[in-house]
CSV table of C-alpha atoms and ligand atoms in Angstrom, one decimal:
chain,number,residue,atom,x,y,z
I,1,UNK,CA,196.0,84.3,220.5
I,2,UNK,CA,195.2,85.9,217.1
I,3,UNK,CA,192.2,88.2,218.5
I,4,UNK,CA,190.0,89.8,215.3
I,5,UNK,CA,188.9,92.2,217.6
I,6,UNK,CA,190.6,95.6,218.7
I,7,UNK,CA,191.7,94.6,222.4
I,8,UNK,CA,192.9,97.1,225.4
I,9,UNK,CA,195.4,95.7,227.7
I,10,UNK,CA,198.3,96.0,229.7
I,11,UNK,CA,201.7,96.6,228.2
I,12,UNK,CA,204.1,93.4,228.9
I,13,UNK,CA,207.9,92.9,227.9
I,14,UNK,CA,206.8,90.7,225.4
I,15,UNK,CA,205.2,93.7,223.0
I,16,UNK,CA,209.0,95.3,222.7
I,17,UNK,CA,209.1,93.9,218.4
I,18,UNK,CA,205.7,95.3,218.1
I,19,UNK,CA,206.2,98.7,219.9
I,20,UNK,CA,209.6,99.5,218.0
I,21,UNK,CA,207.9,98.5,214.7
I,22,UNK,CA,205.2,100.9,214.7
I,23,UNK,CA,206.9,103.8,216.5
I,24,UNK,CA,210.2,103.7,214.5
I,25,UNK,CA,208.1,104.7,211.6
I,26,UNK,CA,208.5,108.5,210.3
I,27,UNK,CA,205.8,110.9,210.4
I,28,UNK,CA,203.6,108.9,213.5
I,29,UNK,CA,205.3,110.1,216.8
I,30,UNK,CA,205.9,113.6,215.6
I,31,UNK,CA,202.6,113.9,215.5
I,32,UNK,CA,202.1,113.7,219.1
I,33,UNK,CA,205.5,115.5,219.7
I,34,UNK,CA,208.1,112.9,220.4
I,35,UNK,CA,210.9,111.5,217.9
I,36,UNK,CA,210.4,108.3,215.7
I,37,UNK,CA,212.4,105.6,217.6
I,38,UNK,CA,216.0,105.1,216.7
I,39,UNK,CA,216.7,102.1,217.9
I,40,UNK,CA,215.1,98.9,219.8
I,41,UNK,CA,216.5,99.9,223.7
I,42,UNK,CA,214.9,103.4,222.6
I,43,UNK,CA,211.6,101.3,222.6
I,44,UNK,CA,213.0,99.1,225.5
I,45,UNK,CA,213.4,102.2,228.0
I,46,UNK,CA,210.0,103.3,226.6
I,47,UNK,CA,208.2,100.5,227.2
I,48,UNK,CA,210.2,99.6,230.6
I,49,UNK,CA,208.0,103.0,231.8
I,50,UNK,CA,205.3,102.0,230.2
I,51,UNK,CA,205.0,99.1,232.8
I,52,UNK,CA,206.4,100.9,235.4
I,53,UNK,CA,204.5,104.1,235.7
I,54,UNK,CA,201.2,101.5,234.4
I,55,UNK,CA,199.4,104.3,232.8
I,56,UNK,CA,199.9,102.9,229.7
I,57,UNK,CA,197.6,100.4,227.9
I,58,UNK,CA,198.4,98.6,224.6
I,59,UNK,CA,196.3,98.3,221.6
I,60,UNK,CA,196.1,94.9,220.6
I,61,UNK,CA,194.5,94.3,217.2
I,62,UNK,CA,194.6,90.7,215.0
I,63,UNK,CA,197.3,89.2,217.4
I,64,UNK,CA,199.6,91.9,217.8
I,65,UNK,CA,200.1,95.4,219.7
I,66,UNK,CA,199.5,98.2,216.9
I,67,UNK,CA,198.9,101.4,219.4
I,68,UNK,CA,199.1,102.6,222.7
I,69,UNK,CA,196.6,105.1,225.3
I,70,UNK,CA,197.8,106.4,227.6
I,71,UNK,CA,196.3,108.2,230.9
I,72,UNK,CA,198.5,111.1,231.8
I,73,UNK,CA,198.1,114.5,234.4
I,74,UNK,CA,196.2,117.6,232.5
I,75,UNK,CA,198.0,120.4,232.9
I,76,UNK,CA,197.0,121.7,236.2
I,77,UNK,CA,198.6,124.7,236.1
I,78,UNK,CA,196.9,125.9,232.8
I,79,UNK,CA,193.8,124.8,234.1
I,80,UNK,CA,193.3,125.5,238.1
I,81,UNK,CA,189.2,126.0,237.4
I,82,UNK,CA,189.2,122.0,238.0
I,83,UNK,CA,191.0,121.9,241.0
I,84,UNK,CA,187.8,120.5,242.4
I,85,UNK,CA,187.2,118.1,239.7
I,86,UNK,CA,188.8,114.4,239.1
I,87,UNK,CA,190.5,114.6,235.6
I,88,UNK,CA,192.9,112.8,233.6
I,89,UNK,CA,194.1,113.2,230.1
I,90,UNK,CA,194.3,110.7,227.1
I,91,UNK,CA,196.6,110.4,224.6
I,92,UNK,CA,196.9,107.6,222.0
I,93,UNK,CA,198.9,106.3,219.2
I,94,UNK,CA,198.1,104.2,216.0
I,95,UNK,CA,200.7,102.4,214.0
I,96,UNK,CA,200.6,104.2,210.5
I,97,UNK,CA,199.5,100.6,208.7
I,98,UNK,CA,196.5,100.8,210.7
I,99,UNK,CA,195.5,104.8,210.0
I,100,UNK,CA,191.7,105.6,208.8
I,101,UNK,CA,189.8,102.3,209.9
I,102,UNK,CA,188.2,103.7,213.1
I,103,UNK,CA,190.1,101.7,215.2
I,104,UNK,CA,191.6,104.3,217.6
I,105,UNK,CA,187.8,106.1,217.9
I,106,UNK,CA,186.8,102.3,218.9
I,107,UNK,CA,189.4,102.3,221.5
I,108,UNK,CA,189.3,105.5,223.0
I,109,UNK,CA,186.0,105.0,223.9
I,110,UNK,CA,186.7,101.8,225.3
I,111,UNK,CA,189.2,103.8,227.7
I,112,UNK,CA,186.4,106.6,228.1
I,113,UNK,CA,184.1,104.3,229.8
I,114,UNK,CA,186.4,102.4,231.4
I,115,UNK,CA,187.8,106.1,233.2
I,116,UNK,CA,184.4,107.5,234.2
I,117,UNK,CA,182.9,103.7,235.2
I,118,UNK,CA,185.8,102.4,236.8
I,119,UNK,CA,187.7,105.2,238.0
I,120,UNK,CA,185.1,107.7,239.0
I,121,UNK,CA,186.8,110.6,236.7
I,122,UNK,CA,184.9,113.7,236.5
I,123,UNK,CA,186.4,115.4,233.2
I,124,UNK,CA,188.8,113.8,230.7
I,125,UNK,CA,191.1,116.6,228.5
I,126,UNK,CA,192.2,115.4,225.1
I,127,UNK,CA,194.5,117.7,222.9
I,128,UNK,CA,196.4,117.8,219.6
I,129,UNK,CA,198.5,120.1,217.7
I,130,UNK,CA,196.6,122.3,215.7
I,131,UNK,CA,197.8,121.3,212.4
I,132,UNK,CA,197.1,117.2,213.3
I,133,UNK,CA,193.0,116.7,211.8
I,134,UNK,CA,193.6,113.0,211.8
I,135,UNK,CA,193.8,113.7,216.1
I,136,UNK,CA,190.9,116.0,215.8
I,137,UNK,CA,189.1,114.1,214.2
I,138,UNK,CA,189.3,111.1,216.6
I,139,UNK,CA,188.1,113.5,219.4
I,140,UNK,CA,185.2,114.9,217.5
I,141,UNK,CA,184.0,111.0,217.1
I,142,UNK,CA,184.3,110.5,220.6
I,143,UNK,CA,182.2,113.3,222.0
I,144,UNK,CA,185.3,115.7,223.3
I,145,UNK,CA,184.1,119.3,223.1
I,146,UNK,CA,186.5,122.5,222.4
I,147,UNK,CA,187.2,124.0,225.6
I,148,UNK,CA,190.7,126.4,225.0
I,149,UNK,CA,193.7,126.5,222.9
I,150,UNK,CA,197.0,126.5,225.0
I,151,UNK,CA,200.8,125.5,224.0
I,152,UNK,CA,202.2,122.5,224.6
I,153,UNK,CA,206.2,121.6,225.2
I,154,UNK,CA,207.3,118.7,223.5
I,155,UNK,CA,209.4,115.8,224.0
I,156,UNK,CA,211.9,117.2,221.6
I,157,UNK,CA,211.8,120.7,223.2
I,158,UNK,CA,209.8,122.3,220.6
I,159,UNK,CA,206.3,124.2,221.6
I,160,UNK,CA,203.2,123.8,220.0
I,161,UNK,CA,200.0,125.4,219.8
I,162,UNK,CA,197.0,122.9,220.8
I,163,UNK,CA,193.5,122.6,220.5
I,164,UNK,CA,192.7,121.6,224.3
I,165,UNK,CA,189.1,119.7,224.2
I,166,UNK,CA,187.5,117.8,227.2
I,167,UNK,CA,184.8,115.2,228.2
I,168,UNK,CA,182.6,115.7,230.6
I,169,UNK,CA,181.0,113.0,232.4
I,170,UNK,CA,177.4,114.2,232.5
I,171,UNK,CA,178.3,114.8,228.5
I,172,UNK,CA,179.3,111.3,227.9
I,173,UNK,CA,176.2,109.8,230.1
I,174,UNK,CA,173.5,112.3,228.3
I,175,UNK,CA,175.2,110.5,224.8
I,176,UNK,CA,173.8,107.1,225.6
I,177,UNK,CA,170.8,108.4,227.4
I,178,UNK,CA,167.7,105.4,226.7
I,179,UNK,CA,164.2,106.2,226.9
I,180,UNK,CA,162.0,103.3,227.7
I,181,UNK,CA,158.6,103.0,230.1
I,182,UNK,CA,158.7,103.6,233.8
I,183,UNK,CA,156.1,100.9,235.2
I,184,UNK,CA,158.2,100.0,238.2
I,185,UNK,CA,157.1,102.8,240.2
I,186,UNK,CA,160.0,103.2,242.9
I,187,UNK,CA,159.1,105.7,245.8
I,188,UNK,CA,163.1,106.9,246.3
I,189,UNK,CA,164.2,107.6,242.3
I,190,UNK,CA,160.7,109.5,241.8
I,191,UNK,CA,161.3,111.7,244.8
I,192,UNK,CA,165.1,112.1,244.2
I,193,UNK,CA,163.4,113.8,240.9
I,194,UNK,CA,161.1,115.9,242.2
I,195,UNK,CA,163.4,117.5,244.7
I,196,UNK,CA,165.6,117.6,242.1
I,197,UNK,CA,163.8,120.7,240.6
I,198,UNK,CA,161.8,121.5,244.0
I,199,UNK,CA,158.5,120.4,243.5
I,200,UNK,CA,157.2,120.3,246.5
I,201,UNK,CA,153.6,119.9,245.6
I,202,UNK,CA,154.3,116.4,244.5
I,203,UNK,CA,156.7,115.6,247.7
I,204,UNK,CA,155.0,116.5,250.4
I,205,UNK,CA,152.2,114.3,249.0
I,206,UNK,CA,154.3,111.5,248.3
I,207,UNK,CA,150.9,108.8,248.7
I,208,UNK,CA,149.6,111.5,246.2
I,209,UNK,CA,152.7,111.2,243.8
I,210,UNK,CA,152.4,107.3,244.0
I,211,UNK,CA,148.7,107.0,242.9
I,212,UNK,CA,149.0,109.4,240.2
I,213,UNK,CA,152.0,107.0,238.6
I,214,UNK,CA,149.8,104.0,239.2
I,215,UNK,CA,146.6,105.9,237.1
I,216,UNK,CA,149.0,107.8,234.4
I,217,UNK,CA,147.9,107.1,231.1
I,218,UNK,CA,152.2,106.7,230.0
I,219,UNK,CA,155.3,107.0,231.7
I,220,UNK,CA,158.8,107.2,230.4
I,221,UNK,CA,162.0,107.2,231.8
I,222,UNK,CA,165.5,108.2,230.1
I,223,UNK,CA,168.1,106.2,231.7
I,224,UNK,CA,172.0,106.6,232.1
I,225,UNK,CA,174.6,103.3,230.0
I,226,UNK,CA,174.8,102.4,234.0
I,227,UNK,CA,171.0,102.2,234.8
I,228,UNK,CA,170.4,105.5,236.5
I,229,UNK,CA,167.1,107.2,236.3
I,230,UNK,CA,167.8,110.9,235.0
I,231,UNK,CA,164.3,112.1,233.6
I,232,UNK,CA,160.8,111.4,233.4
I,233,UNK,CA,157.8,112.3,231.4
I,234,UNK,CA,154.3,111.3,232.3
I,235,UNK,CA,151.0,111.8,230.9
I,236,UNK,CA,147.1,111.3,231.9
I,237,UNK,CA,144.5,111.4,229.2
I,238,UNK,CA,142.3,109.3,227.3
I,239,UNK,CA,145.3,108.6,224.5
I,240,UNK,CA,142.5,109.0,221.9
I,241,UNK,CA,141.0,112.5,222.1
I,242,UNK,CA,143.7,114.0,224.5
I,243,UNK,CA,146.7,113.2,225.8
I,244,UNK,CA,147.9,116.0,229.1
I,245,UNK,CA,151.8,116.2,229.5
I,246,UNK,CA,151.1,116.2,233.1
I,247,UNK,CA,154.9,116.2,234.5
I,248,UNK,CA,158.8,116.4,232.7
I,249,UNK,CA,161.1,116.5,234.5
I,250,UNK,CA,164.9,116.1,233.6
I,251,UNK,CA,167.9,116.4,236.3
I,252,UNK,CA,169.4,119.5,236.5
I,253,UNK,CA,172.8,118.7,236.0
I,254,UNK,CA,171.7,116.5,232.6
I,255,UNK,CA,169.4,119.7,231.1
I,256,UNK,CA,170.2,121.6,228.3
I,257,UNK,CA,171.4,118.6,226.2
I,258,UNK,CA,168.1,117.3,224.6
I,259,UNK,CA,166.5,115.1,227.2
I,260,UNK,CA,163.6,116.9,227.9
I,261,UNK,CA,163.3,117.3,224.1
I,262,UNK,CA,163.6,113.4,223.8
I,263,UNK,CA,161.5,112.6,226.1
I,264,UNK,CA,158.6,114.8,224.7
I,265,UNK,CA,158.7,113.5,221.2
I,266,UNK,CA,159.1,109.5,222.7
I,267,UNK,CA,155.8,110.2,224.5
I,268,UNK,CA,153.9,112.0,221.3
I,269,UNK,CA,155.3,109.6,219.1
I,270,UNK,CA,153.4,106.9,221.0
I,271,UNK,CA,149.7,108.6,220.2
I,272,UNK,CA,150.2,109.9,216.3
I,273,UNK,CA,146.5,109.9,216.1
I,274,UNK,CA,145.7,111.4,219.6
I,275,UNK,CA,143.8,115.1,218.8
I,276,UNK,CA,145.2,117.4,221.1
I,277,UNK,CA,148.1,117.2,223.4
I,278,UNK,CA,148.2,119.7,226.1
I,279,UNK,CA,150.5,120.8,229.0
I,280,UNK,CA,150.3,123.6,232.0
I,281,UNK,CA,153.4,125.4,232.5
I,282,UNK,CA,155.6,128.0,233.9
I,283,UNK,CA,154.9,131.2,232.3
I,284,UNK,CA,158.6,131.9,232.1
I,285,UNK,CA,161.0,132.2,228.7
I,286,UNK,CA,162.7,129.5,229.5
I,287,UNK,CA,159.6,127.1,229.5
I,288,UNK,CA,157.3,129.0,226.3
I,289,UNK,CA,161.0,128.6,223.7
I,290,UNK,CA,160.9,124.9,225.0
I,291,UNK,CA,157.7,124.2,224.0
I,292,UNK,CA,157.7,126.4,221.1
I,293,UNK,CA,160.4,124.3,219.8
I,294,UNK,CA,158.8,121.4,219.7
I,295,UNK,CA,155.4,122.8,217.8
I,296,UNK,CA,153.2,123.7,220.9
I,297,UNK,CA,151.5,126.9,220.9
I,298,UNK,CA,150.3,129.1,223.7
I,299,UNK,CA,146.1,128.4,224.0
I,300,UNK,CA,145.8,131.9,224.5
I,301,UNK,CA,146.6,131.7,220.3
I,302,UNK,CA,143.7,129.2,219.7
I,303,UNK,CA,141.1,131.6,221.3
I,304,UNK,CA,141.4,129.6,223.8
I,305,UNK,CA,141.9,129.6,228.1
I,306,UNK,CA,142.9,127.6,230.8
I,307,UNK,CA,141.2,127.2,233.8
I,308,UNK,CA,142.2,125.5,236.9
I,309,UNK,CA,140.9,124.6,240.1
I,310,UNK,CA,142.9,123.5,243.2
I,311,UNK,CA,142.0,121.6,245.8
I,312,UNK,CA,144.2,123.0,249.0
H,1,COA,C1,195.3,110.1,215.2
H,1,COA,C2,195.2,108.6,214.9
H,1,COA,C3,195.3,107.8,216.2
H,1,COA,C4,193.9,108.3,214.2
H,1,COA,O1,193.5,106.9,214.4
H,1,COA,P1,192.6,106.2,213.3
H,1,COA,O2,192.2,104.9,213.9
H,1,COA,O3,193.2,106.2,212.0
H,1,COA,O4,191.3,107.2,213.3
H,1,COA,P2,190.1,107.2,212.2
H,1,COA,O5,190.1,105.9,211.4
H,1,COA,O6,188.9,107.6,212.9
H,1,COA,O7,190.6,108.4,211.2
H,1,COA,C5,190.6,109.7,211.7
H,1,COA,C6,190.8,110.7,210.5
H,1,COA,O8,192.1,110.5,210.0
H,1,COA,C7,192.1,110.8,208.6
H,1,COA,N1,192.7,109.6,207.9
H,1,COA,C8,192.2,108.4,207.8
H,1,COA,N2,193.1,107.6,207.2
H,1,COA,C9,194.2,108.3,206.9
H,1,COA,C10,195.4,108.1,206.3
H,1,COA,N3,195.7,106.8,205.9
H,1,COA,N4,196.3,109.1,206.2
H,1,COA,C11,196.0,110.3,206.7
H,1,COA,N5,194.9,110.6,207.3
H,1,COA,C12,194.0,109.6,207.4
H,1,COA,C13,190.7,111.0,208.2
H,1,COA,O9,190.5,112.4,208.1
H,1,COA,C14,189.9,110.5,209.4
H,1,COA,O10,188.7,111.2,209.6
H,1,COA,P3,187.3,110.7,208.9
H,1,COA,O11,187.1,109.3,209.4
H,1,COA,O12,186.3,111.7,209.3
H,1,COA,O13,187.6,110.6,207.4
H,1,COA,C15,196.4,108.2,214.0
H,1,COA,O14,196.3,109.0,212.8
H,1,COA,C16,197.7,108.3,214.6
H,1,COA,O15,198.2,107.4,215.4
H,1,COA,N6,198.4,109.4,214.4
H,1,COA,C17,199.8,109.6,214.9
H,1,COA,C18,199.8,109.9,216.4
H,1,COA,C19,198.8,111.0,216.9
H,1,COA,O16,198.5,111.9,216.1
H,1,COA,N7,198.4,110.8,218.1
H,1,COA,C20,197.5,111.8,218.7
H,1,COA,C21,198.2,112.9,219.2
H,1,COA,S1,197.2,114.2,219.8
């Protein structure tokens, strides 16, 4: 096979030339804290764990193996505030021939998906010596975030300072969050929502809820890479004169990472003509710098006054 393609893959006893040829090279393992290899049963004993332990996976890349991931234990002790939590840590290597074409980024989000899809994990850690950009870099392309510096014992008993940097999963889902219309009104998802931030007005009417989706003037949903509804925006209105931001709503464990913010420019960027676009809300700080942000301003500054009447 002569694949064009970067592949990820198990490890097999046939990769052995490939393995020693890019990790005998000076200046690659050092900087992940292990020796270039001296000889090919140096690689051989390597690679024998690699199989064994099967937490390594090869890079395979125009017919041959140029790199290796692998998914290793975080350092528990350094970090017991995710006891709780399912994590992993990745580390990777690239043979040097290969260096500044994107292909390990490519991979280790290849790897990424595969961890929180397939495996369930909650948080994956990724480190590298301070001094090593190249490492940085790849995590900064990938979405990892700074969380602490530590030291970290090497394979060669030396100790290192690191950058430690993780990847949540609600982080890596909110990265490929899709906004596209909600017209498949499904009773369960909308309610999961609503409870979500306890609005019970809507819930304990959920005939109500129903009818108001089916007469909505727009509805949009963001949507998780696997499918999952995580916020909505819907608004009544004649689309020409007004348009009413009638209900957003974003999960709370996906806010403060732009959805909400999405959502409300997807929906106003559907009615560029429309000549006012109104909402009710929350008179709370949280709610007036979210709107703010985004160019509304408080009636109250038009010479202006809401009214409202309920029907309880
Ligand atoms: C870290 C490593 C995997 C990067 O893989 P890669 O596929 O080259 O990654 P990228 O192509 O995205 O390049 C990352 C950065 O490396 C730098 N870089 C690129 N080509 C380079 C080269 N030939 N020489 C030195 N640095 C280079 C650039 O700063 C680049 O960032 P940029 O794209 O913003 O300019 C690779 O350098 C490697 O295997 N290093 C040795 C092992 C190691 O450090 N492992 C990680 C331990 S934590």
């Amino acid at each position: 096979m002569n694949r064009r393609e970067p592949l990820i893959r198990k490890m097999t006893l046939d990769d052995l030339d490939d393995l020693y040829a890019y990790a005998s090279v000076d200046g690659v393992g050092q900087m992940a804290g292990w020796k270039p290899h001296e000889s090919k049963e140096e690689s051989q004993k390597i690679l024998d764990m690699f199989i064994g332990h099967k937490k390594t996976f090869a890079l395979e890349y125009q017919g041959k193996v140029i790199g290796s991931l692998g998914i290793e234990q975080y350092n528990e002790d350094h970090f017991p505030e995710f006891a709780d939590k399912k994590c992993r840590k990745i580390g990777y290597v690239l043979s040097k021939e290969y260096w500044g074409q994107g292909l390990m980024p490519e991979a280790v989000k290849e790897v990424i998906r595969y961890l929180f899809e397939e495996v369930g994990l909650d948080v994956i850690f990724c480190g590298h010596f301070l001094w090593n950009k190249q490492s940085q870099r790849v995590q900064e392309k990938c979405g990892f975030k700074h969380y602490a510096f530590d030291t970290y014992e090497t394979k060669v008993d030396t100790t290192e300072e690191d950058e430690v940097n993780i990847l949540t999963r609600e982080d890596w889902q909110a990265e490929s969050v899709v906004i596209r219309d909600y017209d498949a009104f499904d009773r369960n998802e909308i309610m999961n929502l609503y409870t979500s931030v306890g609005w019970t007005n809507y819930t304990d009417h959920p005939q109500m809820l129903e009818k108001a989706y089916m007469n909505s003037l727009c509805t949009l949903g963001a949507y998780t890479a696997d499918n999952s509804l995580i916020g909505i925006i819907r608004a009544v209105g004649d689309g020409a004169s007004i348009l009413f931001i009638q209900d957003i709503i974003v999960l709370p464990e996906f806010q403060r990472r732009g959805i909400g913010t999405a959502l409300l420019r997807a929906i106003i960027s559907r009615y560029p003509d429309v000549y006012q676009t109104e909402l009710m809300t929350d008179n709370t700080d949280k709610t007036i710098a979210f709107y703010k942000s985004l160019g509304f301003t408080p009636a109250t500054e038009f010479g202006c006054l809401g009214f409202m009447k309920l029907n309880t």
